[in-house]
């Protein structure tokens, strides 16, 4: 069958608007399309391909497990799931793990757990969930409503209730809202989709203290910030603030779908047999790939490399900006970086993305005003340099257009 981009408009639901070319192969941080054109990948499958494309250790784990056992359902447990859960528990604050298939599912589980925990320990009045404007937690109806962009949750009828939003990094506003009827606070310890916004240290510490004071569970959504992205295994480690529940997905499987919710033994008690579940969650194939990804990422070499590569990209941004003056600041941490466009280029992040694509560079946006990079954590320095050269040409094209 001759597959073309036009077919997308004929056979797919129109909720996406993919690029004009169709990638067919990837290796490391390079991707090739149907015509054989080569792209540098600064997008990493939206912070998913933490080890680039077709990392040999992941391919080995996938093929080995693929020849053994793919799926059983949760009527049975399996070795890869138990090994991966043990590694996650050993490396984090958590004592218990629940596996699912995506970030939204991990957050859905976290929110349902928090509601059930509050009901069991404090009664039905303690059901308020506080989240943050511009936050993003997935697209199921519960998670998209907890997310802080009404544009994503409007237009689908009545929303799940008991959910309030306050301004990220505004501790006073948060303090004024939280009370003993708050059951959970869901927050990204580095807002991704919302524009690459780092938390102020006093804000995130204050949120932790107020949650403790009011017996509200603090849920860190580390779907994007986790698995080495910031240079720590999870961003909470770099902040020195420990949540009660943490959700992980995206780079957890290095490109294979998997999500996880991590919590303590005491909180996990509330998800008794039959209270929640997933047909595919924790299947041996996904867990085997994720275990291989975990082993590579949770190593001093890879984690230390993130900060070094961050500096290379920041230097590149600075040099480009010195010439073309398009960014007001470069935000983020590790290899989750955003160039915030200055006054003159407000609302035009997509123009930069399109121009980058024309220069054979894959990148991302985070809203209308931020150009986002989320490359592989092991992207070779030479690919960073080449990608920056292409990005400079893209910036020049937008500025001179
Ligand atoms: C991507 C993302 C999600 C949603 O993950 P899916 O796998 O698309 O369901 C949730 N939270 C954050 C912070 C994300 O970046």
XYZ file of C-alpha atoms and ligand atoms in Angstrom:
416
model
C 0.000 0.000 0.000
C 1.341 3.459 -0.910
C 0.912 5.420 2.317
C 0.635 9.209 2.065
C -0.044 12.103 4.415
C -3.281 12.775 2.486
C -4.620 9.476 3.815
C -4.597 10.955 7.312
C -7.397 13.302 6.347
C -9.371 10.436 4.847
C -9.136 7.704 7.477
C -8.254 9.371 10.793
C -10.384 11.278 13.293
C -9.381 14.920 12.763
C -8.197 15.656 16.342
C -4.548 15.993 15.246
C -2.803 17.976 12.556
C 0.449 16.075 11.932
C 3.425 17.369 9.963
C 3.491 17.045 6.186
C 6.155 14.315 6.193
C 5.870 10.755 7.541
C 8.795 9.447 9.622
C 9.609 5.803 9.014
C 12.792 5.084 10.984
C 14.786 6.415 13.920
C 18.166 5.807 15.467
C 19.405 7.726 18.492
C 18.427 11.354 17.931
C 18.074 11.094 14.147
C 14.883 10.257 12.275
C 14.292 9.569 8.571
C 11.105 10.144 6.616
C 9.610 8.296 3.632
C 11.806 10.265 1.216
C 14.983 9.473 3.171
C 15.326 13.028 4.521
C 17.126 13.071 7.863
C 15.848 14.996 10.887
C 17.505 15.871 14.205
C 15.097 15.110 17.045
C 14.853 17.760 19.789
C 11.269 16.694 20.547
C 11.904 13.167 21.808
C 8.353 12.070 21.061
C 7.169 14.807 23.489
C 9.612 13.887 26.264
C 8.899 10.178 25.818
C 11.953 8.799 24.011
C 14.282 9.486 26.921
C 16.933 7.295 25.340
C 16.301 8.296 21.743
C 15.061 5.928 19.079
C 15.755 2.203 19.049
C 18.264 2.245 21.912
C 20.014 -1.163 21.675
C 19.234 -2.089 25.316
C 15.546 -1.328 24.812
C 15.392 -3.195 21.521
C 17.065 -6.185 23.223
C 14.582 -6.120 26.125
C 11.634 -5.762 23.755
C 12.661 -8.608 21.479
C 13.651 -10.886 24.345
C 10.369 -10.390 26.188
C 8.480 -10.380 22.889
C 9.589 -13.943 22.339
C 8.570 -14.991 25.846
C 5.299 -13.504 27.090
C 3.340 -10.347 26.224
C 0.192 -10.222 28.248
C -1.600 -12.144 30.949
C -4.010 -9.677 32.618
C -3.791 -8.932 36.305
C -5.281 -12.288 37.197
C -1.580 -13.206 37.214
C 1.473 -11.219 38.200
C 4.719 -11.372 36.227
C 8.454 -11.111 36.696
C 9.190 -7.896 34.742
C 6.461 -5.988 36.649
C 7.754 -7.117 40.026
C 11.348 -6.299 39.101
C 10.414 -2.836 37.788
C 8.268 -2.060 40.830
C 11.106 -3.119 43.140
C 13.534 -0.824 41.320
C 11.116 2.123 41.486
C 10.527 1.535 45.193
C 14.255 1.253 45.912
C 15.037 4.460 44.032
C 12.257 6.715 45.397
C 10.215 7.665 48.492
C 7.556 5.186 47.396
C 6.758 1.791 48.885
C 4.007 0.654 46.513
C 3.484 0.855 42.748
C 0.424 0.604 40.494
C 1.007 0.141 36.758
C -1.167 1.398 33.915
C -0.594 2.471 30.306
C -0.339 6.256 30.143
C 0.104 9.463 32.069
C -3.597 10.206 32.170
C -4.295 6.757 33.600
C -1.616 7.190 36.259
C -3.186 10.514 37.266
C -6.690 9.047 37.164
C -5.510 6.345 39.584
C -3.849 8.942 41.827
C -6.983 11.088 41.987
C -9.286 8.147 42.639
C -6.925 6.864 45.334
C -6.835 10.283 47.022
C -10.635 10.528 47.023
C -11.013 7.014 48.411
C -8.310 7.562 51.041
C -9.982 10.782 52.218
C -13.406 9.133 52.326
C -12.118 6.236 54.403
C -10.123 8.300 56.857
C -12.072 11.556 57.124
C -15.538 11.091 55.593
C -17.260 12.266 52.450
C -16.912 16.036 53.007
C -13.173 15.863 52.398
C -13.267 15.692 48.610
C -11.873 18.974 47.269
C -9.069 18.683 44.729
C -6.846 21.702 44.173
C -4.799 22.015 40.996
C -3.093 24.819 39.102
C -3.920 27.046 36.173
C -2.080 26.044 32.984
C -1.413 22.619 34.521
C -1.743 19.553 32.325
C -2.623 16.087 33.616
C -3.998 14.164 30.647
C -7.161 13.870 28.585
C -9.538 11.588 30.447
C -12.496 13.621 31.673
C -11.341 13.617 35.323
C -7.697 14.466 34.538
C -8.490 17.084 31.910
C -10.840 18.780 34.376
C -8.125 18.789 37.030
C -5.842 20.270 34.367
C -5.836 24.046 34.364
C -6.888 24.835 30.799
C -10.645 25.087 30.462
C -10.257 25.053 26.670
C -9.379 21.337 26.933
C -12.226 20.377 29.284
C -15.069 22.591 28.008
C -17.601 21.298 25.548
C -18.068 17.771 26.854
C -21.040 18.282 29.142
C -21.084 18.264 32.944
C -17.619 18.005 34.502
C -16.526 16.011 37.529
C -17.002 18.293 40.551
C -15.015 19.378 43.586
C -12.072 20.674 41.552
C -10.558 24.166 42.051
C -7.673 25.935 40.323
C -5.238 28.514 41.639
C -2.240 30.305 40.135
C 1.021 28.363 39.938
C 3.733 29.882 42.156
C 1.164 31.953 44.091
C 1.395 30.546 47.606
C -0.937 33.157 49.107
C -3.755 32.255 46.742
C -3.212 28.572 47.449
C -3.135 29.140 51.197
C -6.404 31.049 51.038
C -8.137 28.098 49.356
C -6.769 24.961 51.024
C -8.693 23.711 54.052
C -9.476 20.530 55.959
C -11.972 19.636 53.214
C -9.127 19.451 50.664
C -8.348 15.815 49.919
C -5.597 16.257 47.340
C -3.403 18.777 45.558
C -2.159 17.818 42.107
C 0.824 19.726 40.757
C 3.581 19.386 38.195
C 6.939 20.036 39.869
C 7.867 21.746 36.577
C 4.929 22.758 34.406
C 5.472 21.309 30.944
C 2.583 21.870 28.540
C 1.704 25.068 30.410
C 4.870 26.829 29.227
C 7.915 25.294 30.999
C 7.460 26.982 34.372
C 9.710 25.998 37.271
C 8.276 26.131 40.777
C 9.679 28.745 43.147
C 11.376 26.825 45.983
C 9.317 28.613 48.683
C 6.111 27.938 46.779
C 6.597 24.205 46.446
C 7.841 23.878 50.043
C 4.853 25.904 51.213
C 2.442 23.696 49.264
C 3.968 20.640 50.980
C 3.644 22.202 54.440
C 0.041 23.270 53.915
C -0.911 19.827 52.582
C 0.572 18.223 55.685
C -1.196 20.739 57.947
C -4.595 20.013 56.347
C -4.171 16.243 55.831
C -4.351 16.653 52.065
C -2.380 14.320 49.827
C 0.251 16.004 47.671
C 0.326 14.431 44.203
C 3.294 15.253 41.994
C 2.550 14.697 38.327
C 6.010 13.747 37.066
C 4.762 12.323 33.799
C 6.907 14.827 31.886
C 9.459 15.930 34.521
C 10.370 12.416 35.639
C 12.772 9.698 34.529
C 15.902 11.805 34.409
C 14.442 14.724 32.465
C 15.639 17.357 34.963
C 18.907 15.584 35.748
C 17.453 13.904 38.847
C 15.625 10.595 38.490
C 12.501 12.520 39.523
C 12.236 16.296 39.798
C 11.058 16.112 43.433
C 14.543 14.949 44.384
C 16.082 18.172 43.113
C 13.463 20.255 44.917
C 13.870 18.522 48.255
C 10.085 18.207 48.537
C 8.550 14.741 48.784
C 5.005 14.080 47.578
C 2.567 11.484 48.944
C 1.770 10.178 45.473
C 3.859 10.470 42.302
C 2.802 9.670 38.767
C 5.168 8.657 35.994
C 4.759 7.783 32.329
C 6.238 9.245 29.094
C 9.990 8.411 29.399
C 9.221 5.578 31.837
C 8.823 3.208 28.906
C 11.260 4.998 26.617
C 8.589 4.988 23.895
C 6.639 1.892 24.875
C 3.315 2.788 26.543
C 3.383 2.441 30.320
C 2.364 4.542 33.302
C 2.899 4.156 37.019
C 1.527 5.573 40.236
C 3.861 5.480 43.209
C 2.836 5.950 46.821
C 3.349 4.826 50.406
C 2.099 1.607 51.977
C -0.335 3.461 54.247
C -1.989 5.401 51.415
C -1.965 2.432 49.036
C -4.127 0.517 51.551
C -7.154 2.380 50.239
C -6.971 0.686 46.829
C -8.251 -2.650 48.048
C -8.883 -5.616 45.766
C -11.391 -4.624 43.099
C -11.387 -0.844 43.711
C -9.408 0.028 40.572
C -7.681 -1.731 37.712
C -6.501 -1.928 34.120
C -6.543 -4.774 31.630
C -3.119 -4.007 30.157
C -1.546 -2.298 33.184
C 1.712 -3.918 34.238
C 1.904 -6.269 31.271
C 5.252 -8.076 30.984
C 6.203 -6.559 27.619
C 5.839 -2.934 28.738
C 7.481 -3.624 32.086
C 10.464 -5.393 30.491
C 11.128 -2.392 28.222
C 10.621 0.055 31.101
C 12.993 -1.940 33.290
C 15.685 -1.671 30.624
C 15.033 2.075 30.275
C 15.157 2.496 34.050
C 18.494 0.688 34.303
C 20.092 2.952 31.707
C 18.572 6.226 32.926
C 19.116 5.669 36.644
C 22.887 5.728 36.305
C 25.290 8.481 37.382
C 26.639 8.860 33.816
C 23.282 9.468 32.173
C 21.913 11.703 34.949
C 25.115 13.788 35.117
C 25.130 14.071 31.326
C 21.758 15.839 31.432
C 23.112 18.952 33.171
C 26.056 19.118 30.777
C 23.829 18.832 27.714
C 21.464 21.404 29.215
C 24.367 23.869 29.289
C 25.222 23.179 25.635
C 21.643 23.949 24.624
C 21.432 27.031 26.859
C 24.689 28.331 25.326
C 23.201 27.705 21.883
C 20.004 29.552 22.757
C 22.050 32.480 24.106
C 24.209 32.717 20.972
C 21.161 32.600 18.698
C 19.367 35.160 20.818
C 22.358 37.507 20.784
C 22.028 37.585 17.002
C 18.272 37.574 16.494
C 16.704 38.767 19.790
C 13.587 36.608 19.855
C 13.579 35.185 23.402
C 12.911 37.008 26.655
C 14.258 34.075 28.680
C 15.173 30.405 28.516
C 13.268 28.394 31.129
C 13.178 24.895 32.523
C 15.650 22.410 33.892
C 17.807 19.657 32.478
C 16.596 18.617 29.059
C 13.150 20.147 29.392
C 13.870 23.642 28.140
C 11.693 26.404 26.778
C 12.648 29.540 24.892
C 10.006 32.114 25.859
C 9.358 34.462 22.956
C 9.692 38.177 23.633
C 7.019 40.843 23.069
C 7.673 41.089 19.355
C 6.995 37.399 18.695
C 4.058 36.772 21.050
C 1.729 34.024 19.869
C 4.135 32.779 17.211
C 5.751 29.654 18.716
C 4.192 27.519 15.993
C 5.897 29.596 13.299
C 9.259 28.662 14.837
C 8.278 24.988 14.973
C 7.235 25.002 11.316
C 10.452 26.811 10.334
C 12.489 24.259 12.309
C 10.742 21.419 10.494
C 11.738 23.036 7.207
C 15.351 22.964 8.446
C 14.920 19.241 9.306
C 14.769 19.793 13.058
C 11.982 18.328 15.177
C 11.067 20.482 18.169
C 7.980 21.294 20.262
C 5.987 24.223 21.525
C 4.563 24.726 25.020
C 1.658 27.038 24.347
C 1.683 29.907 21.859
C 4.708 31.698 23.329
C 7.289 29.043 24.135
C 9.473 26.908 21.858
C 10.195 23.673 23.743
C 13.065 21.215 23.478
C 12.857 17.765 25.112
C 15.573 15.721 23.395
C 16.883 12.311 24.354
C 18.867 12.311 27.605
C 21.717 10.640 25.730
C 21.658 12.809 22.606
C 25.235 13.003 21.285
C 26.856 16.441 21.632
C 27.396 16.494 17.867
C 23.645 16.142 17.317
C 23.004 18.999 19.749
C 25.418 21.217 17.787
C 23.891 20.231 14.449
C 20.381 20.737 15.820
C 21.295 24.202 17.092
C 22.707 25.143 13.676
C 19.420 24.127 12.107
C 17.475 25.962 14.801
C 19.462 29.129 14.120
C 18.493 28.922 10.443
C 14.871 28.443 11.476
C 14.987 31.481 13.758
C 16.598 33.527 10.977
C 13.837 32.447 8.584
C 11.103 33.606 10.991
C 12.870 36.875 11.813
C 13.477 37.681 8.138
C 10.039 36.606 6.938
C 1.821 14.177 28.783
C 1.369 14.460 30.155
C 0.267 13.789 30.727
C -0.598 12.851 29.928
O 0.056 11.684 29.575
P -0.635 10.703 28.481
O 0.323 9.561 28.416
O -0.765 11.486 27.231
O -1.955 10.321 29.025
C -0.027 14.042 32.046
N 0.687 14.909 32.777
C 1.741 15.571 32.275
C 2.515 16.496 33.155
C 2.105 15.388 30.940
O 3.129 16.081 30.427
